[in-house]
Amino acid sequence: VLPTRRRRRMKRDILELLTLAEERVSAAEACIHRQRDLINTLRRLGYDTTDADALLVAFEKVQAQFIAYRDRLLDELEEIATR
């Protein structure tokens, strides 16, 4: 069992990290949306989208990492609450 003071400090730190993680998830989602719009525009105009598609895949991989990190923080927060 963690001392109350330490548990509060850990909770505060995790909440700060969670805020940053949520901001990154949101920013990455906006980036992915813009990239999809760009790809659609390029296709409509008849341009090759190979590089743009590859960049979208990279964005989506990074987004998955951001989401996984955020979810780990949520799990840690829940774990602290039950200690």
Backbone as ProteinMPNN parsed JSONL, in Angstrom:
{"seq_chain_A": "VLPTRRRRRMKRDILELLTLAEERVSAAEACIHRQRDLINTLRRLGYDTTDADALLVAFEKVQAQFIAYRDRLLDELEEIATR", "coords_chain_A": {"N_chain_A": [[0.85, -1.188, 0.0], [0.593, 2.148, -0.895], [1.788, 5.159, 0.589], [-0.464, 7.834, 1.398], [0.287, 10.453, 0.634], [2.286, 10.038, -1.288], [0.798, 8.641, -3.187], [-1.027, 10.619, -3.981], [0.74, 12.434, -5.181], [1.727, 10.876, -7.285], [-0.647, 10.504, -8.689], [-1.212, 13.135, -9.46], [1.003, 13.644, -11.14], [0.581, 11.727, -13.148], [-1.853, 12.63, -14.145], [-1.041, 15.06, -15.282], [0.658, 14.116, -17.308], [-1.228, 12.693, -18.719], [-2.853, 14.726, -19.702], [-1.081, 15.904, -21.534], [-0.739, 13.718, -23.24], [-3.345, 13.417, -24.251], [-3.546, 15.797, -25.677], [-1.664, 15.315, -27.671], [-2.795, 13.103, -28.959], [-5.084, 14.298, -29.981], [-3.948, 16.3, -31.657], [-2.572, 14.681, -33.46], [-4.704, 13.345, -34.629], [-5.923, 15.441, -35.998], [-3.904, 15.996, -37.828], [-3.835, 13.616, -39.297], [-6.38, 13.745, -40.433], [-6.101, 16.042, -42.064], [-4.137, 15.077, -43.797], [-5.488, 12.995, -45.08], [-7.433, 14.5, -46.412], [-5.764, 15.926, -48.138], [-4.7, 13.831, -49.684], [-7.037, 12.948, -50.954], [-7.616, 15.233, -52.486], [-5.32, 15.352, -54.127], [-5.629, 12.948, -55.552], [-8.043, 13.448, -56.869], [-7.186, 15.425, -58.569], [-5.55, 14.017, -60.173], [-2.941, 13.358, -59.464], [-0.03, 11.483, -58.394], [-0.195, 9.624, -55.433], [1.497, 8.2, -53.85], [3.672, 8.867, -52.064], [2.322, 10.553, -50.287], [0.419, 8.777, -49.294], [2.11, 6.984, -47.95], [3.095, 8.645, -45.972], [0.744, 9.116, -44.557], [0.284, 6.561, -43.492], [2.476, 6.437, -41.763], [1.782, 8.537, -40.004], [-0.519, 7.404, -38.896], [0.562, 5.217, -37.539], [2.101, 6.495, -35.588], [0.028, 7.77, -34.258], [-1.277, 5.54, -33.189], [0.624, 4.767, -31.325], [0.577, 6.993, -29.603], [-2.03, 6.734, -28.605], [-1.865, 4.248, -27.326], [-0.021, 4.878, -25.313], [-1.467, 6.815, -23.899], [-3.575, 5.196, -23.016], [-2.165, 3.442, -21.349], [-1.449, 5.224, -19.332], [-3.99, 5.83, -18.337], [-4.643, 3.323, -17.305], [-2.697, 3.145, -15.288], [-3.537, 5.241, -13.658], [-5.999, 4.277, -12.798], [-5.122, 2.062, -11.398], [-3.706, 3.249, -9.291], [-5.805, 4.483, -7.984], [-7.111, 2.32, -6.898], [-5.432, 1.318, -5.024]], "CA_chain_A": [[0.0, 0.0, 0.0], [1.364, 3.384, -0.999], [1.364, 6.247, 1.472], [-1.428, 8.742, 0.762], [1.008, 11.584, 0.039], [2.946, 9.56, -2.51], [-0.261, 8.304, -4.126], [-1.527, 11.893, -4.523], [1.772, 12.984, -6.064], [1.726, 10.042, -8.492], [-1.879, 10.808, -9.412], [-1.028, 14.457, -10.075], [1.96, 13.497, -12.243], [-0.068, 10.977, -14.22], [-2.858, 13.515, -14.742], [-0.316, 16.003, -16.139], [1.075, 13.363, -18.489], [-2.442, 12.35, -19.45], [-3.236, 15.935, -20.431], [-0.188, 16.002, -22.692], [-1.044, 12.607, -24.145], [-4.608, 13.74, -24.927], [-3.244, 16.848, -26.654], [-0.969, 14.689, -28.796], [-3.778, 12.292, -29.682], [-5.933, 15.242, -30.712], [-3.153, 16.916, -32.723], [-2.296, 13.649, -34.462], [-5.956, 13.101, -35.352], [-6.083, 16.557, -36.931], [-2.893, 15.804, -38.86], [-4.322, 12.51, -40.121], [-7.526, 14.26, -41.189], [-5.572, 16.92, -43.118], [-3.436, 14.256, -44.777], [-6.513, 12.311, -45.885], [-7.995, 15.507, -47.317], [-4.747, 16.201, -49.154], [-4.666, 12.667, -50.581], [-8.25, 12.999, -51.78], [-7.44, 16.324, -53.448], [-4.316, 14.928, -55.102], [-6.246, 11.917, -56.419], [-9.046, 14.105, -57.71], [-6.471, 16.189, -59.594], [-4.803, 13.089, -61.004], [-1.543, 13.222, -59.044], [0.409, 10.278, -57.697], [-0.32, 9.815, -53.978], [2.313, 7.19, -53.171], [4.379, 9.451, -50.914], [1.314, 11.042, -49.341], [-0.142, 7.589, -48.644], [3.123, 6.471, -47.012], [3.116, 9.556, -44.83], [-0.477, 8.838, -43.795], [0.538, 5.331, -42.729], [3.383, 6.81, -40.671], [0.979, 9.3, -39.043], [-1.419, 6.482, -38.199], [1.379, 4.433, -36.605], [2.408, 7.376, -34.46], [-1.229, 7.938, -33.524], [-1.498, 4.313, -32.416], [1.54, 4.827, -30.179], [0.031, 7.994, -28.678], [-3.219, 6.157, -27.971], [-1.404, 3.197, -26.413], [0.578, 5.542, -24.158], [-2.577, 7.395, -23.14], [-4.291, 4.102, -22.368], [-1.333, 2.975, -20.225], [-1.597, 6.21, -18.257], [-5.314, 5.618, -17.745], [-4.548, 2.108, -16.482], [-1.931, 3.466, -14.074], [-4.391, 6.076, -12.817], [-6.972, 3.385, -12.19], [-4.403, 1.232, -10.434], [-3.422, 4.08, -8.11], [-7.077, 4.726, -7.296], [-7.555, 1.108, -6.191], [-4.441, 0.911, -4.013]], "C_chain_A": [[0.891, 1.245, 0.0], [0.868, 4.397, 0.026], [0.489, 7.248, 0.7], [-0.73, 9.885, 0.027], [1.651, 11.186, -1.295], [1.906, 9.233, -3.582], [-0.827, 9.574, -4.774], [-0.541, 12.499, -5.521], [1.818, 12.197, -7.386], [0.497, 10.347, -9.342], [-1.747, 12.139, -10.137], [-0.105, 14.36, -11.29], [1.328, 12.772, -13.429], [-1.123, 11.841, -14.905], [-2.202, 14.545, -15.666], [0.118, 15.317, -17.434], [-0.124, 13.0, -19.358], [-2.941, 13.544, -20.266], [-2.39, 16.09, -21.683], [-0.49, 14.91, -23.721], [-2.334, 12.888, -24.923], [-4.394, 14.82, -25.984], [-2.57, 16.255, -27.886], [-1.907, 13.816, -29.624], [-4.645, 13.202, -30.55], [-5.185, 15.871, -31.889], [-2.866, 15.908, -33.833], [-3.546, 13.352, -35.278], [-6.199, 14.203, -36.375], [-5.116, 16.416, -38.108], [-3.319, 14.701, -39.836], [-5.482, 12.973, -40.996], [-7.051, 15.143, -42.353], [-4.88, 16.109, -44.215], [-4.426, 13.507, -45.669], [-7.162, 13.274, -46.88], [-7.037, 15.806, -48.461], [-4.685, 15.064, -50.177], [-5.875, 12.675, -51.505], [-8.145, 14.078, -52.851], [-6.445, 15.924, -54.529], [-4.886, 13.904, -56.077], [-7.236, 12.54, -57.398], [-8.387, 14.881, -58.857], [-5.573, 15.311, -60.466], [-3.336, 12.909, -60.644], [-1.288, 11.881, -58.358], [0.373, 10.545, -56.189], [0.545, 8.837, -53.177], [2.986, 7.747, -51.925], [3.398, 9.941, -49.849], [0.662, 9.89, -48.589], [0.822, 7.019, -47.607], [3.199, 7.353, -45.77], [1.887, 9.355, -43.952], [-0.293, 7.592, -42.937], [1.446, 5.631, -41.538], [2.632, 7.585, -39.588], [0.093, 8.367, -38.22], [-0.658, 5.594, -37.211], [1.738, 5.252, -35.368], [1.163, 7.581, -33.604], [-1.514, 6.716, -32.652], [-0.593, 4.283, -31.182], [1.046, 5.835, -29.143], [-1.162, 7.433, -27.908], [-2.821, 5.081, -26.965], [-0.796, 3.807, -25.155], [-0.511, 6.149, -23.271], [-3.336, 6.312, -22.37], [-3.496, 3.516, -21.201], [-1.434, 3.932, -19.043], [-2.952, 6.06, -17.564], [-5.317, 4.373, -16.852], [-3.794, 2.378, -15.189], [-2.77, 4.31, -13.117], [-5.421, 5.23, -12.086], [-6.323, 2.517, -11.107], [-4.101, 2.01, -9.149], [-4.691, 4.294, -7.296], [-7.525, 3.516, -6.474], [-6.555, 0.641, -5.143], [-4.834, 1.386, -2.648]], "O_chain_A": [[1.82, 1.364, 0.799], [-0.33, 4.482, 0.297], [0.686, 7.471, -0.494], [-1.122, 10.24, -1.085], [1.564, 11.909, -2.288], [2.119, 9.521, -4.76], [-1.078, 9.597, -5.979], [-0.936, 13.01, -6.57], [1.933, 12.782, -8.463], [0.588, 10.439, -10.567], [-2.131, 12.255, -11.301], [-0.396, 14.925, -12.344], [1.523, 13.165, -14.579], [-1.266, 11.784, -16.127], [-2.751, 14.867, -16.72], [-0.036, 15.872, -18.522], [-0.035, 13.001, -20.585], [-3.399, 13.377, -21.396], [-2.909, 16.371, -22.764], [-0.492, 15.162, -24.926], [-2.402, 12.624, -26.123], [-4.988, 14.765, -27.061], [-2.872, 16.647, -29.013], [-1.82, 13.796, -30.852], [-4.904, 12.9, -31.715], [-5.725, 15.964, -32.991], [-2.914, 16.252, -35.015], [-3.46, 13.13, -36.486], [-6.632, 13.929, -37.494], [-5.48, 16.69, -39.252], [-3.178, 14.846, -41.05], [-5.551, 12.623, -42.174], [-7.532, 15.013, -43.479], [-5.013, 16.407, -45.402], [-4.219, 13.4, -46.878], [-7.411, 12.922, -48.033], [-7.451, 15.923, -49.614], [-4.625, 15.305, -51.383], [-5.745, 12.435, -52.705], [-8.542, 13.86, -53.996], [-6.698, 16.134, -55.715], [-4.651, 13.986, -57.283], [-7.264, 12.208, -58.583], [-8.935, 14.986, -59.954], [-4.917, 15.802, -61.384], [-2.568, 12.364, -61.437], [-2.196, 11.244, -57.823], [0.857, 11.579, -55.729], [0.348, 8.668, -51.974], [2.882, 7.16, -50.848], [3.626, 9.759, -48.653], [0.383, 9.999, -47.395], [0.408, 6.618, -46.52], [3.351, 6.856, -44.653], [1.986, 9.418, -42.727], [-0.681, 7.582, -41.769], [1.213, 5.138, -40.434], [2.815, 7.33, -38.398], [-0.029, 8.52, -37.005], [-1.189, 5.258, -36.152], [1.683, 4.755, -34.243], [1.236, 7.566, -32.375], [-1.943, 6.852, -31.507], [-1.006, 3.823, -30.117], [1.09, 5.566, -27.943], [-1.282, 7.638, -26.701], [-3.383, 5.014, -25.872], [-1.027, 3.312, -24.052], [-0.477, 6.012, -22.048], [-3.693, 6.503, -21.208], [-4.075, 3.138, -20.182], [-1.497, 3.502, -17.891], [-3.04, 6.153, -16.34], [-5.919, 4.372, -15.778], [-4.188, 1.907, -14.122], [-2.716, 4.113, -11.903], [-5.684, 5.439, -10.902], [-6.904, 2.277, -10.049], [-4.231, 1.474, -8.049], [-4.656, 4.286, -6.066], [-8.232, 3.664, -5.477], [-6.81, -0.339, -4.444], [-4.119, 1.135, -1.678]]}, "name": "protein", "num_of_chains": 1, "seq": "VLPTRRRRRMKRDILELLTLAEERVSAAEACIHRQRDLINTLRRLGYDTTDADALLVAFEKVQAQFIAYRDRLLDELEEIATR"}
